[in-house]
Coordinates of C-alpha atoms and ligand atoms in Angstrom, one line a residue:
M825 CA 255.3 87.3 170.0
N826 CA 253.9 87.7 173.6
N827 CA 255.7 86.4 176.6
F828 CA 254.4 83.0 177.7
Q829 CA 254.8 80.0 180.1
F830 CA 254.1 76.6 178.8
F831 CA 253.4 73.8 181.3
S832 CA 252.3 70.4 180.0
P833 CA 253.4 67.8 182.6
T834 CA 251.2 64.9 181.3
E835 CA 253.0 61.7 180.4
F836 CA 251.4 60.6 177.2
V837 CA 251.5 56.8 176.5
F838 CA 250.4 56.3 172.9
G839 CA 249.7 53.2 170.8
K840 CA 248.1 49.8 170.5
G841 CA 247.4 47.9 173.7
T842 CA 248.7 50.6 176.0
E843 CA 245.4 50.4 178.0
N844 CA 246.8 47.2 179.5
E845 CA 249.5 49.3 181.2
A846 CA 247.0 51.5 183.1
G847 CA 247.8 49.9 186.4
Y848 CA 251.6 50.3 185.9
Y849 CA 251.2 54.0 185.3
V850 CA 248.8 54.5 188.2
K851 CA 251.4 53.0 190.5
K852 CA 254.2 55.0 188.9
H853 CA 252.3 58.2 189.6
G854 CA 251.6 57.3 193.3
G855 CA 248.0 55.9 193.1
T856 CA 247.1 53.2 195.6
N857 CA 243.3 53.4 195.9
V858 CA 241.6 54.5 192.7
L859 CA 238.3 55.8 191.5
L860 CA 237.5 54.3 188.1
H861 CA 235.2 56.9 186.4
F862 CA 233.4 56.1 183.1
G863 CA 230.5 57.0 181.0
G864 CA 227.3 55.4 179.7
G865 CA 228.5 52.1 178.6
S866 CA 230.8 52.2 175.5
A867 CA 233.8 51.3 177.7
V868 CA 232.0 48.4 179.2
K869 CA 230.7 47.1 175.9
S870 CA 234.1 47.3 174.2
G871 CA 235.7 45.3 177.0
L872 CA 238.0 48.3 177.8
L873 CA 236.9 48.6 181.4
G874 CA 237.6 44.9 182.0
K875 CA 241.2 45.4 180.7
V876 CA 241.8 48.4 182.9
R877 CA 240.4 46.6 186.0
A878 CA 242.7 43.6 185.2
S879 CA 245.7 45.9 184.9
L880 CA 245.0 47.5 188.3
E881 CA 244.5 44.1 189.9
K882 CA 247.8 43.0 188.4
E883 CA 249.6 45.8 190.2
G884 CA 247.7 45.1 193.5
I885 CA 245.8 48.5 193.3
S886 CA 242.4 48.7 194.9
Y887 CA 239.6 50.5 193.2
S888 CA 236.0 51.7 193.4
E889 CA 233.8 52.5 190.4
L890 CA 231.5 55.3 189.4
G891 CA 230.0 55.1 185.9
G892 CA 227.1 57.0 184.3
V893 CA 228.8 60.2 183.1
K894 CA 226.6 61.8 180.5
P895 CA 227.9 63.8 177.5
N896 CA 227.9 67.4 178.7
P897 CA 228.7 66.1 182.2
R898 CA 226.5 67.1 185.1
D899 CA 227.3 68.5 188.6
T900 CA 225.0 66.0 190.2
L901 CA 227.3 63.1 189.4
V902 CA 230.3 65.2 190.5
Y903 CA 228.8 65.6 194.0
E904 CA 228.2 61.8 194.1
G905 CA 231.8 61.2 193.1
I906 CA 233.2 63.6 195.8
E907 CA 231.2 61.8 198.5
L908 CA 232.3 58.4 197.2
C909 CA 236.0 59.4 197.1
R910 CA 235.9 60.8 200.7
K911 CA 234.1 57.7 202.0
K912 CA 236.5 55.3 200.3
N913 CA 239.7 57.3 200.9
I914 CA 240.4 57.5 197.2
D915 CA 243.9 58.9 196.3
F916 CA 243.8 58.8 192.5
I917 CA 241.1 59.2 189.8
L918 CA 241.3 57.3 186.6
A919 CA 238.9 58.6 183.9
V920 CA 238.2 56.0 181.2
G921 CA 236.3 57.7 178.4
G922 CA 236.1 61.0 176.5
G923 CA 236.1 64.7 177.4
S924 CA 232.9 64.3 179.5
V925 CA 234.3 61.6 181.7
I926 CA 237.6 63.3 182.0
D927 CA 236.0 66.6 182.9
S928 CA 233.8 65.0 185.5
A929 CA 236.9 63.3 187.0
K930 CA 238.7 66.7 187.1
A931 CA 235.7 68.3 188.9
I932 CA 235.7 65.5 191.5
A933 CA 239.4 65.8 191.9
M934 CA 239.1 69.5 192.8
G935 CA 236.0 68.9 195.0
V936 CA 237.4 66.2 197.3
P937 CA 240.0 68.3 199.3
Y938 CA 237.7 71.4 199.2
D939 CA 235.5 72.4 202.1
G940 CA 233.1 74.4 200.0
D941 CA 231.0 73.7 196.9
F942 CA 233.1 72.5 194.0
W943 CA 231.0 74.7 191.7
D944 CA 233.0 77.7 193.1
F945 CA 235.8 76.6 190.7
Y946 CA 233.3 76.9 187.8
S947 CA 232.5 80.4 189.0
G948 CA 236.0 81.9 188.9
K949 CA 237.7 80.6 192.1
S950 CA 241.0 78.8 191.8
P951 CA 241.6 75.5 193.5
K952 CA 244.5 75.1 196.0
A953 CA 244.6 71.3 195.8
A954 CA 243.2 68.4 193.8
L955 CA 243.5 64.7 193.7
P956 CA 245.7 63.4 190.9
V957 CA 243.8 62.6 187.7
A958 CA 244.8 60.4 184.8
T959 CA 243.0 59.2 181.7
V960 CA 242.5 56.3 179.3
L961 CA 241.1 58.2 176.3
T962 CA 238.4 56.8 174.0
I963 CA 237.6 59.6 171.7
A964 CA 239.7 62.2 169.9
A965 CA 237.9 65.5 170.5
A966 CA 238.0 67.7 173.6
G967 CA 241.7 67.5 174.3
S968 CA 241.0 67.2 178.0
E969 CA 243.6 64.4 178.2
G970 CA 246.3 67.1 177.9
S971 CA 244.5 70.2 179.1
G972 CA 244.1 71.9 182.5
D973 CA 240.4 72.6 181.7
S974 CA 237.1 71.0 182.7
V975 CA 233.6 71.9 181.6
I976 CA 230.6 70.9 183.7
T977 CA 226.8 71.6 183.4
K978 CA 224.8 72.6 186.4
E979 CA 221.5 70.7 186.2
D980 CA 219.7 73.4 188.0
G981 CA 219.4 76.2 185.5
G982 CA 221.3 74.4 182.8
L983 CA 224.5 76.5 183.2
K984 CA 227.6 75.1 181.4
R985 CA 230.8 76.6 182.7
G986 CA 234.5 75.9 182.6
A987 CA 237.3 75.7 185.3
G988 CA 241.0 75.8 184.7
S989 CA 244.0 74.9 186.7
D990 CA 247.4 73.2 186.2
L991 CA 246.4 71.0 189.2
I992 CA 244.0 69.1 187.1
R993 CA 246.3 68.5 184.2
P994 CA 246.3 64.6 183.9
K995 CA 249.4 62.9 185.4
F996 CA 249.3 60.5 182.4
S997 CA 247.0 59.8 179.5
I998 CA 246.9 56.5 177.8
M999 CA 246.0 56.9 174.1
D1000 CA 245.3 53.8 172.0
P1001 CA 243.9 54.9 168.7
E1002 CA 242.3 51.5 168.2
L1003 CA 239.9 52.3 171.1
T1004 CA 238.4 55.1 168.9
C1005 CA 237.4 52.6 166.1
T1006 CA 234.1 51.9 167.8
L1007 CA 233.0 55.5 167.6
P1008 CA 229.9 56.1 165.4
P1009 CA 230.8 58.4 162.4
Y1010 CA 228.7 61.2 163.9
Q1011 CA 230.8 61.2 167.1
T1012 CA 234.0 60.9 165.1
A1013 CA 233.0 64.0 163.1
C1014 CA 231.9 65.9 166.2
G1015 CA 235.4 65.2 167.7
A1016 CA 237.1 66.3 164.5
T1017 CA 235.2 69.6 164.4
D1018 CA 236.1 70.3 168.0
I1019 CA 239.8 69.7 167.3
M1020 CA 239.7 72.1 164.4
A1021 CA 237.8 74.7 166.5
H1022 CA 240.5 74.5 169.2
V1023 CA 243.0 75.5 166.6
F1024 CA 240.9 78.2 164.9
E1025 CA 240.2 79.8 168.3
R1026 CA 244.0 80.3 168.6
Y1027 CA 244.7 81.0 164.9
F1028 CA 242.5 84.1 164.7
T1029 CA 244.5 86.5 166.7
N1030 CA 245.6 90.1 166.8
T1031 CA 249.1 89.2 167.7
T1032 CA 251.5 89.6 164.8
E1033 CA 254.9 87.8 164.1
V1034 CA 253.8 84.4 165.4
E1035 CA 254.9 82.4 162.4
I1036 CA 255.8 79.3 164.4
T1037 CA 252.4 78.9 166.0
D1038 CA 250.6 79.9 162.8
R1039 CA 252.4 77.1 161.0
L1040 CA 251.8 74.6 163.8
C1041 CA 248.1 75.4 163.7
E1042 CA 248.1 75.0 159.9
A1043 CA 249.8 71.6 160.2
V1044 CA 247.1 70.4 162.7
L1045 CA 244.3 71.7 160.5
L1046 CA 245.7 70.2 157.3
T1047 CA 246.1 66.9 159.1
M1048 CA 242.4 67.0 160.1
I1049 CA 241.3 67.9 156.6
K1050 CA 243.2 64.9 155.2
E1051 CA 242.5 62.3 157.9
T1052 CA 238.9 62.9 158.9
P1053 CA 237.3 61.8 155.6
R1054 CA 239.5 58.7 155.7
V1055 CA 238.1 57.6 159.1
I1056 CA 234.6 58.5 158.1
A1057 CA 234.9 56.2 155.0
D1058 CA 236.9 53.5 156.9
P1059 CA 236.4 53.6 160.6
D1060 CA 239.0 50.9 161.3
N1061 CA 241.8 52.9 159.6
Y1062 CA 244.4 52.8 162.4
D1063 CA 246.8 55.2 160.9
A1064 CA 244.2 57.9 160.3
R1065 CA 242.8 57.3 163.8
A1066 CA 246.3 57.7 165.2
N1067 CA 247.0 60.9 163.4
I1068 CA 243.7 62.4 164.5
M1069 CA 244.2 61.3 168.1
W1070 CA 247.5 63.0 168.4
A1071 CA 246.2 66.0 166.5
G1072 CA 243.5 66.3 169.1
T1073 CA 246.0 66.5 171.9
V1074 CA 248.4 68.9 170.1
A1075 CA 245.4 71.1 169.3
H1076 CA 244.6 71.7 173.0
T1077 CA 247.7 71.4 175.2
N1078 CA 248.2 75.1 174.1
I1079 CA 251.5 74.4 172.3
V1080 CA 249.9 75.8 169.1
G1081 CA 248.6 78.8 171.0
V1082 CA 251.4 80.2 173.2
G1083 CA 252.7 83.7 172.7
R1084 CA 249.5 85.0 171.1
E1085 CA 246.2 86.4 172.0
Q1086 CA 243.4 83.9 171.6
D1087 CA 239.7 84.0 171.0
W1088 CA 237.4 81.6 172.8
N1089 CA 234.1 83.2 171.9
S1090 CA 232.9 80.5 169.6
H1091 CA 233.3 78.0 172.4
G1092 CA 231.4 80.3 174.9
I1093 CA 228.6 80.9 172.4
E1094 CA 228.4 77.1 171.6
H1095 CA 228.4 76.1 175.3
E1096 CA 225.0 77.8 175.7
L1097 CA 223.7 75.6 172.9
S1098 CA 224.9 72.3 174.3
A1099 CA 223.7 73.5 177.8
L1100 CA 220.2 74.2 176.5
Y1101 CA 219.7 71.5 173.9
D1102 CA 222.2 68.8 175.2
C1103 CA 223.6 68.6 171.7
A1104 CA 227.2 67.4 171.1
H1105 CA 229.7 70.2 171.6
G1106 CA 231.4 69.5 168.2
A1107 CA 228.1 69.7 166.4
G1108 CA 227.3 73.0 168.1
L1109 CA 230.7 74.3 167.0
A1110 CA 230.0 73.3 163.4
V1111 CA 227.0 75.6 163.5
I1112 CA 228.6 78.5 165.5
M1113 CA 232.3 78.6 164.4
P1114 CA 231.7 79.5 160.7
A1115 CA 228.9 81.9 161.8
W1116 CA 231.4 83.7 164.1
M1117 CA 233.9 83.8 161.2
E1118 CA 231.2 85.3 158.9
F1119 CA 230.6 88.0 161.6
V1120 CA 234.3 88.9 162.3
Y1121 CA 236.3 88.3 159.1
K1122 CA 236.2 92.0 158.1
H1123 CA 238.2 92.8 161.2
N1124 CA 241.3 91.4 159.5
P1125 CA 240.5 90.0 156.0
L1126 CA 244.2 89.3 155.4
R1127 CA 244.4 86.9 158.3
F1128 CA 241.2 85.1 157.0
A1129 CA 242.6 85.2 153.5
Q1130 CA 245.9 83.6 154.8
A1131 CA 243.8 80.8 156.4
A1132 CA 241.8 80.4 153.1
T1133 CA 245.0 80.0 151.0
R1134 CA 247.2 78.0 153.4
I1135 CA 244.5 75.8 154.9
W1136 CA 241.7 75.6 152.3
G1137 CA 243.8 76.0 149.1
C1138 CA 242.0 79.1 147.8
Q1139 CA 243.6 81.4 145.2
M1140 CA 244.5 84.7 146.7
D1141 CA 242.6 87.7 145.3
F1142 CA 245.1 90.5 145.9
E1143 CA 242.6 93.2 144.7
E1144 CA 239.9 92.0 147.1
P1145 CA 241.3 89.8 149.9
E1146 CA 237.8 89.8 151.5
N1147 CA 236.7 87.5 148.6
T1148 CA 239.4 85.0 149.5
A1149 CA 238.5 85.3 153.2
R1150 CA 234.8 84.5 152.3
E1151 CA 235.8 81.6 150.1
G1152 CA 237.7 80.1 153.0
I1153 CA 234.6 80.2 155.2
V1154 CA 232.5 78.6 152.4
R1155 CA 235.1 75.8 152.1
F1156 CA 235.1 75.3 155.9
R1157 CA 231.3 74.8 155.8
R1158 CA 231.6 72.5 152.8
F1159 CA 234.1 70.4 154.7
L1160 CA 231.9 70.2 157.7
R1161 CA 228.9 69.2 155.6
S1162 CA 231.0 66.5 153.9
I1163 CA 231.7 64.8 157.2
G1164 CA 228.1 64.9 158.2
M1165 CA 228.0 68.0 160.5
P1166 CA 224.9 70.3 160.9
L1167 CA 225.4 73.8 159.6
T1168 CA 222.3 75.7 160.8
F1169 CA 220.2 76.1 164.0
E1170 CA 217.5 74.0 162.4
E1171 CA 219.8 71.1 161.6
L1172 CA 221.2 71.2 165.1
G1173 CA 217.7 71.2 166.6
A1174 CA 218.1 74.7 168.0
K1175 CA 215.3 77.4 167.8
A1176 CA 215.7 81.0 166.7
E1177 CA 213.1 82.1 169.3
D1178 CA 215.5 80.9 172.1
I1179 CA 218.2 83.4 171.0
P1180 CA 217.4 86.1 173.6
A1181 CA 217.5 83.5 176.3
L1182 CA 220.9 82.1 175.0
V1183 CA 222.4 85.6 175.0
D1184 CA 221.0 86.3 178.4
K1185 CA 222.6 83.1 179.8
F1186 CA 225.9 84.0 178.2
G1187 CA 225.7 86.7 180.8
I1188 CA 227.9 89.6 179.6
G1189 CA 225.2 92.3 180.2
S1190 CA 226.5 95.6 178.8
G1191 CA 230.1 94.4 178.7
R1192 CA 232.2 92.8 176.0
T1193 CA 234.0 89.5 175.8
G1194 CA 237.7 89.6 174.8
G1195 CA 239.4 88.1 171.8
F1196 CA 240.0 88.7 168.1
V1197 CA 236.9 90.9 168.1
K1198 CA 235.5 92.1 171.4
L1199 CA 231.8 91.1 171.3
S1200 CA 228.8 92.7 172.9
A1201 CA 225.5 91.0 173.6
D1202 CA 224.2 92.5 170.3
D1203 CA 227.1 91.0 168.4
I1204 CA 226.4 87.5 170.0
T1205 CA 222.8 87.9 169.0
A1206 CA 223.9 88.6 165.4
I1207 CA 226.2 85.5 165.4
Y1208 CA 223.3 83.3 166.5
K1209 CA 221.1 84.9 163.8
I1210 CA 223.8 84.1 161.2
A1211 CA 223.7 80.5 162.4
V1212 CA 220.0 80.4 161.8
D1213 CA 220.4 81.5 158.2
P1214 CA 224.0 81.5 157.1
E1215 CA 225.0 83.5 154.0
L1216 CA 228.3 81.9 153.1
I1217 CA 227.1 78.4 152.7
Ligands
NZQ1784 O1 229.2 57.5 177.6 P1 229.8 56.6 176.6 O2 229.0 55.3 176.5 O3 231.3 56.4 176.7 O4 229.6 57.3 175.1 C1 230.3 58.4 174.7 C2 229.4 59.6 174.5 O5 228.0 59.2 174.2 C3 230.7 58.1 173.2 N1 232.0 57.4 173.1 C4 233.2 57.9 173.7 N2 234.2 57.1 173.3 C5 233.6 56.1 172.5 C6 232.2 56.3 172.5 N3 231.4 55.5 171.8 C7 231.9 54.4 171.2 N4 233.2 54.2 171.2 C8 234.1 55.0 171.8 N5 235.4 54.7 171.8 O6 230.8 59.4 172.6 C9 229.9 60.3 173.2 C10 230.6 61.6 173.5 O7 231.5 61.5 174.5 P2 232.1 62.8 175.2 O8 233.0 62.4 176.2 O9 230.9 63.7 175.6 O10 232.8 63.5 174.0 P3 233.9 64.6 173.9 O11 235.3 64.1 174.2 O12 233.7 65.4 172.7 O13 233.6 65.6 175.2 C11 232.7 66.6 175.1 C12 232.7 67.4 176.4 O14 234.0 68.0 176.6 C13 233.8 69.4 176.8 C14 232.6 69.7 176.0 O15 232.0 71.0 176.3 C15 231.7 68.6 176.3 O16 231.1 68.8 177.6 N6 235.1 70.1 176.4 C16 236.1 70.0 177.3 C17 237.3 70.7 177.1 C18 238.5 70.5 178.0 N7 238.2 69.9 179.2 O17 239.6 70.9 177.8 C19 237.5 71.6 176.0 C20 236.5 71.4 174.9 O18 236.5 72.6 174.1 C21 235.1 71.1 175.4 O19 234.4 72.2 175.7
ZN1785 ZN1 236.0 72.4 172.2

């Protein structure tokens, strides 16, 4: 196992009705003048925003509001948020929504105390300060409620890029699984796919002797395989929603990924799709992640065969472990299909003729990206092509 540091300072407040305590936790974490940040209307329609406002008022906390965050959040609203925070002397940002709202809040938080353009942090620069951020989570998916990451899309040029810093790890995250019951089945499935992808990106590693994190990864994946069909069939199933919600956080705080080399190429390859087509990140991953697996499994068929047997219940073919590895990929795609996810470029609304542009935007030139298998631009082209017409389907 590799050396590691694990820092997860977020206070998680989990369960029914916890959104009514938002004001209490803002005060506890030092907020006195809050920016309430939210999305396109689901939090208004469900009455959640009203509850959060009431809880802030109960604690005597003043607040300003900025709604309108789009899925695949844009830089333009971030600039607006930075200006608003400066004008109103905001000292705490509360994101009420999913990964997009939380990521937008994190970007504003880094931008407010910074003299330059906040986009610098999405181009490799590390922030030195950030306003405190907290969340009231409404969808189990991105894991941003427990992560130090934020992903923003620059409208001009459609660049989707990530920033990472412990400074933007949420101070607290309120997680009421009941809030996720209003999600349409498609969004629920997109979230589930993203959660599973966060685990797979860590599971396929070249680091050996990492039994503890292998087993933690498998536990999260087995949970998702059991619980996702339950909430698709019965959206109001609180217990299944609760298990999925916590799985989403566990999948991405990095507790299942410490001490091992990870591979985030499927995410990078997918981000170009959601940047160009504005599709849901999870749907893009349903198309890309199995295609990536199809491309790389021969690098270590035994690791893929381990996944196939332990996660997908395949019989091990000791003579030809590659057969087992392939069967695991087939079963992953079948699962994704069963929860209503797209599996091909066409089903996602992507176009094969855009592949050169997608690879170009990925921007590795003649270099290679790190991970389980180090990929060249030609390899990324090959993965997109598999996603156009998968073999193991
Ligand atoms: O805008 P509203 O009206 O809230 O609608 C949202 C949105 O349309 C809706 N929704 C959310 N909660 C709901 C609900 N509808 C009904 N009931 C509810 N309770 O769902 C739609 C999707 O929301 P979004 O926030 O975009 O979803 P998600 O959490 O999947 O976030 C996706 C973004 O996170 C990034 C993705 O790239 C994408 O931009 N990621 C962030 C990561 C991180 N910060 O650590 C890691 C991830 O790998 C990912 O890249
Ligand atoms: Zn993701």
